[in-house]
Amino acid sequence: MGHAVGLPAISGAGLAVISLNKILGVAGLVLLLGGALLGFRSVSASGTDCGSAFQPAGGITPMACDNALSGASTLTTVVISAGVLCLLGAVAVKVIHDRAQEKVSA
């Protein structure tokens, strides 16, 4: 298979690893951004504005807001955590692939 001068040839497995790494990285960034946006999304309960997961409404809010804010906070945390896990997976795939390449070339 032809390749540019000075660049290593990439095998089918190498392409799969690179693709997986890019997919995990993009998915992680999208989930982090989505989680941040969810955190700023305003929630309401019984017609009362409760604020958002990152900035609850000031003053005394109805008890119904507790459940709405708790649910929004949980969802935000889960989505951001999934994004972080995807990014960690992308880094792990990259490190493992690079170490395997070093052993092959040595």
JSON list of C-alpha atoms in Angstrom, two decimals:
[
{"chain": "A", "resi": 1, "resn": "MET", "atom": "CA", "xyz": [0.00, 0.00, 0.00]},
{"chain": "A", "resi": 2, "resn": "GLY", "atom": "CA", "xyz": [1.47, 3.38, -0.97]},
{"chain": "A", "resi": 3, "resn": "HIS", "atom": "CA", "xyz": [2.03, 6.11, 1.54]},
{"chain": "A", "resi": 4, "resn": "ALA", "atom": "CA", "xyz": [3.61, 9.54, 1.67]},
{"chain": "A", "resi": 5, "resn": "VAL", "atom": "CA", "xyz": [7.38, 9.69, 2.04]},
{"chain": "A", "resi": 6, "resn": "GLY", "atom": "CA", "xyz": [8.40, 9.91, 5.67]},
{"chain": "A", "resi": 7, "resn": "LEU", "atom": "CA", "xyz": [5.02, 8.73, 6.97]},
{"chain": "A", "resi": 8, "resn": "PRO", "atom": "CA", "xyz": [4.52, 5.17, 8.20]},
{"chain": "A", "resi": 9, "resn": "ALA", "atom": "CA", "xyz": [2.11, 2.87, 6.40]},
{"chain": "A", "resi": 10, "resn": "ILE", "atom": "CA", "xyz": [-1.06, 2.31, 8.42]},
{"chain": "A", "resi": 11, "resn": "SER", "atom": "CA", "xyz": [-2.47, -1.20, 8.51]},
{"chain": "A", "resi": 12, "resn": "GLY", "atom": "CA", "xyz": [-6.17, -2.10, 8.72]},
{"chain": "A", "resi": 13, "resn": "ALA", "atom": "CA", "xyz": [-5.90, -2.53, 12.49]},
{"chain": "A", "resi": 14, "resn": "GLY", "atom": "CA", "xyz": [-4.17, 0.84, 12.78]},
{"chain": "A", "resi": 15, "resn": "LEU", "atom": "CA", "xyz": [-7.00, 2.51, 10.90]},
{"chain": "A", "resi": 16, "resn": "ALA", "atom": "CA", "xyz": [-9.53, 0.88, 13.20]},
{"chain": "A", "resi": 17, "resn": "VAL", "atom": "CA", "xyz": [-7.67, 2.14, 16.28]},
{"chain": "A", "resi": 18, "resn": "ILE", "atom": "CA", "xyz": [-7.38, 5.65, 14.86]},
{"chain": "A", "resi": 19, "resn": "SER", "atom": "CA", "xyz": [-11.08, 5.65, 13.97]},
{"chain": "A", "resi": 20, "resn": "LEU", "atom": "CA", "xyz": [-12.05, 4.38, 17.42]},
{"chain": "A", "resi": 21, "resn": "ASN", "atom": "CA", "xyz": [-9.87, 7.03, 19.02]},
{"chain": "A", "resi": 22, "resn": "LYS", "atom": "CA", "xyz": [-11.49, 9.81, 16.99]},
{"chain": "A", "resi": 23, "resn": "ILE", "atom": "CA", "xyz": [-15.01, 8.51, 17.63]},
{"chain": "A", "resi": 24, "resn": "LEU", "atom": "CA", "xyz": [-14.40, 8.31, 21.39]},
{"chain": "A", "resi": 25, "resn": "GLY", "atom": "CA", "xyz": [-12.83, 11.77, 21.42]},
{"chain": "A", "resi": 26, "resn": "VAL", "atom": "CA", "xyz": [-15.66, 13.42, 19.49]},
{"chain": "A", "resi": 27, "resn": "ALA", "atom": "CA", "xyz": [-18.32, 11.59, 21.52]},
{"chain": "A", "resi": 28, "resn": "GLY", "atom": "CA", "xyz": [-16.62, 12.67, 24.74]},
{"chain": "A", "resi": 29, "resn": "LEU", "atom": "CA", "xyz": [-16.51, 16.31, 23.70]},
{"chain": "A", "resi": 30, "resn": "VAL", "atom": "CA", "xyz": [-20.15, 16.24, 22.56]},
{"chain": "A", "resi": 31, "resn": "LEU", "atom": "CA", "xyz": [-21.25, 14.67, 25.84]},
{"chain": "A", "resi": 32, "resn": "LEU", "atom": "CA", "xyz": [-19.26, 17.20, 27.89]},
{"chain": "A", "resi": 33, "resn": "LEU", "atom": "CA", "xyz": [-20.77, 20.09, 25.96]},
{"chain": "A", "resi": 34, "resn": "GLY", "atom": "CA", "xyz": [-24.25, 18.55, 26.18]},
{"chain": "A", "resi": 35, "resn": "GLY", "atom": "CA", "xyz": [-23.89, 18.02, 29.93]},
{"chain": "A", "resi": 36, "resn": "ALA", "atom": "CA", "xyz": [-22.79, 21.61, 30.43]},
{"chain": "A", "resi": 37, "resn": "LEU", "atom": "CA", "xyz": [-25.77, 22.85, 28.42]},
{"chain": "A", "resi": 38, "resn": "LEU", "atom": "CA", "xyz": [-28.12, 20.60, 30.41]},
{"chain": "A", "resi": 39, "resn": "GLY", "atom": "CA", "xyz": [-26.70, 22.08, 33.61]},
{"chain": "A", "resi": 40, "resn": "PHE", "atom": "CA", "xyz": [-27.71, 25.57, 32.53]},
{"chain": "A", "resi": 41, "resn": "ARG", "atom": "CA", "xyz": [-31.17, 24.54, 31.28]},
{"chain": "A", "resi": 42, "resn": "SER", "atom": "CA", "xyz": [-33.91, 26.02, 33.44]},
{"chain": "A", "resi": 43, "resn": "VAL", "atom": "CA", "xyz": [-36.33, 23.62, 35.13]},
{"chain": "A", "resi": 44, "resn": "SER", "atom": "CA", "xyz": [-39.71, 24.33, 36.65]},
{"chain": "A", "resi": 45, "resn": "ALA", "atom": "CA", "xyz": [-42.13, 22.60, 38.97]},
{"chain": "A", "resi": 46, "resn": "SER", "atom": "CA", "xyz": [-45.81, 23.40, 39.39]},
{"chain": "A", "resi": 47, "resn": "GLY", "atom": "CA", "xyz": [-45.39, 26.53, 37.28]},
{"chain": "A", "resi": 48, "resn": "THR", "atom": "CA", "xyz": [-42.56, 27.87, 39.44]},
{"chain": "A", "resi": 49, "resn": "ASP", "atom": "CA", "xyz": [-39.16, 28.58, 37.91]},
{"chain": "A", "resi": 50, "resn": "CYS", "atom": "CA", "xyz": [-36.65, 26.56, 39.93]},
{"chain": "A", "resi": 51, "resn": "GLY", "atom": "CA", "xyz": [-33.51, 27.75, 38.18]},
{"chain": "A", "resi": 52, "resn": "SER", "atom": "CA", "xyz": [-30.97, 25.30, 36.78]},
{"chain": "A", "resi": 53, "resn": "ALA", "atom": "CA", "xyz": [-28.72, 22.56, 38.10]},
{"chain": "A", "resi": 54, "resn": "PHE", "atom": "CA", "xyz": [-25.75, 24.95, 38.11]},
{"chain": "A", "resi": 55, "resn": "GLN", "atom": "CA", "xyz": [-27.67, 27.97, 39.44]},
{"chain": "A", "resi": 56, "resn": "PRO", "atom": "CA", "xyz": [-30.83, 27.26, 41.45]},
{"chain": "A", "resi": 57, "resn": "ALA", "atom": "CA", "xyz": [-33.35, 30.06, 41.85]},
{"chain": "A", "resi": 58, "resn": "GLY", "atom": "CA", "xyz": [-32.61, 32.39, 44.74]},
{"chain": "A", "resi": 59, "resn": "GLY", "atom": "CA", "xyz": [-34.80, 32.66, 47.79]},
{"chain": "A", "resi": 60, "resn": "ILE", "atom": "CA", "xyz": [-37.29, 30.12, 49.05]},
{"chain": "A", "resi": 61, "resn": "THR", "atom": "CA", "xyz": [-38.53, 27.72, 46.39]},
{"chain": "A", "resi": 62, "resn": "PRO", "atom": "CA", "xyz": [-41.33, 25.16, 46.67]},
{"chain": "A", "resi": 63, "resn": "MET", "atom": "CA", "xyz": [-40.45, 21.63, 47.76]},
{"chain": "A", "resi": 64, "resn": "ALA", "atom": "CA", "xyz": [-41.41, 20.45, 44.27]},
{"chain": "A", "resi": 65, "resn": "CYS", "atom": "CA", "xyz": [-38.29, 22.24, 43.03]},
{"chain": "A", "resi": 66, "resn": "ASP", "atom": "CA", "xyz": [-36.14, 19.88, 45.10]},
{"chain": "A", "resi": 67, "resn": "ASN", "atom": "CA", "xyz": [-37.11, 16.91, 42.93]},
{"chain": "A", "resi": 68, "resn": "ALA", "atom": "CA", "xyz": [-36.82, 18.89, 39.68]},
{"chain": "A", "resi": 69, "resn": "LEU", "atom": "CA", "xyz": [-33.38, 20.23, 40.58]},
{"chain": "A", "resi": 70, "resn": "SER", "atom": "CA", "xyz": [-32.24, 16.84, 41.84]},
{"chain": "A", "resi": 71, "resn": "GLY", "atom": "CA", "xyz": [-33.27, 15.19, 38.58]},
{"chain": "A", "resi": 72, "resn": "ALA", "atom": "CA", "xyz": [-31.58, 17.90, 36.51]},
{"chain": "A", "resi": 73, "resn": "SER", "atom": "CA", "xyz": [-28.40, 17.60, 38.57]},
{"chain": "A", "resi": 74, "resn": "THR", "atom": "CA", "xyz": [-28.36, 13.81, 38.24]},
{"chain": "A", "resi": 75, "resn": "LEU", "atom": "CA", "xyz": [-28.85, 13.96, 34.47]},
{"chain": "A", "resi": 76, "resn": "THR", "atom": "CA", "xyz": [-26.13, 16.60, 34.13]},
{"chain": "A", "resi": 77, "resn": "THR", "atom": "CA", "xyz": [-23.73, 14.54, 36.22]},
{"chain": "A", "resi": 78, "resn": "VAL", "atom": "CA", "xyz": [-24.40, 11.35, 34.26]},
{"chain": "A", "resi": 79, "resn": "VAL", "atom": "CA", "xyz": [-23.91, 13.03, 30.87]},
{"chain": "A", "resi": 80, "resn": "ILE", "atom": "CA", "xyz": [-20.72, 14.83, 31.91]},
{"chain": "A", "resi": 81, "resn": "SER", "atom": "CA", "xyz": [-19.37, 11.61, 33.48]},
{"chain": "A", "resi": 82, "resn": "ALA", "atom": "CA", "xyz": [-20.06, 9.70, 30.27]},
{"chain": "A", "resi": 83, "resn": "GLY", "atom": "CA", "xyz": [-18.15, 12.39, 28.36]},
{"chain": "A", "resi": 84, "resn": "VAL", "atom": "CA", "xyz": [-15.19, 12.14, 30.70]},
{"chain": "A", "resi": 85, "resn": "LEU", "atom": "CA", "xyz": [-15.20, 8.33, 30.38]},
{"chain": "A", "resi": 86, "resn": "CYS", "atom": "CA", "xyz": [-15.22, 8.59, 26.58]},
{"chain": "A", "resi": 87, "resn": "LEU", "atom": "CA", "xyz": [-12.29, 11.01, 26.65]},
{"chain": "A", "resi": 88, "resn": "LEU", "atom": "CA", "xyz": [-10.39, 8.76, 29.06]},
{"chain": "A", "resi": 89, "resn": "GLY", "atom": "CA", "xyz": [-11.10, 5.82, 26.75]},
{"chain": "A", "resi": 90, "resn": "ALA", "atom": "CA", "xyz": [-9.73, 7.77, 23.79]},
{"chain": "A", "resi": 91, "resn": "VAL", "atom": "CA", "xyz": [-6.55, 8.59, 25.71]},
{"chain": "A", "resi": 92, "resn": "ALA", "atom": "CA", "xyz": [-6.19, 4.96, 26.82]},
{"chain": "A", "resi": 93, "resn": "VAL", "atom": "CA", "xyz": [-6.62, 3.67, 23.26]},
{"chain": "A", "resi": 94, "resn": "LYS", "atom": "CA", "xyz": [-3.99, 6.16, 22.03]},
{"chain": "A", "resi": 95, "resn": "VAL", "atom": "CA", "xyz": [-1.49, 5.22, 24.75]},
{"chain": "A", "resi": 96, "resn": "ILE", "atom": "CA", "xyz": [-1.96, 1.47, 24.23]},
{"chain": "A", "resi": 97, "resn": "HIS", "atom": "CA", "xyz": [-1.68, 1.84, 20.46]},
{"chain": "A", "resi": 98, "resn": "ASP", "atom": "CA", "xyz": [1.49, 3.95, 20.74]},
{"chain": "A", "resi": 99, "resn": "ARG", "atom": "CA", "xyz": [3.12, 1.46, 23.14]},
{"chain": "A", "resi": 100, "resn": "ALA", "atom": "CA", "xyz": [2.26, -1.42, 20.83]},
{"chain": "A", "resi": 101, "resn": "GLN", "atom": "CA", "xyz": [3.78, 0.49, 17.90]},
{"chain": "A", "resi": 102, "resn": "GLU", "atom": "CA", "xyz": [6.95, 1.13, 19.88]},
{"chain": "A", "resi": 103, "resn": "LYS", "atom": "CA", "xyz": [7.34, -2.61, 20.64]},
{"chain": "A", "resi": 104, "resn": "VAL", "atom": "CA", "xyz": [6.76, -3.52, 16.98]},
{"chain": "A", "resi": 105, "resn": "SER", "atom": "CA", "xyz": [9.30, -1.01, 15.68]},
{"chain": "A", "resi": 106, "resn": "ALA", "atom": "CA", "xyz": [11.93, -1.94, 18.31]}
]
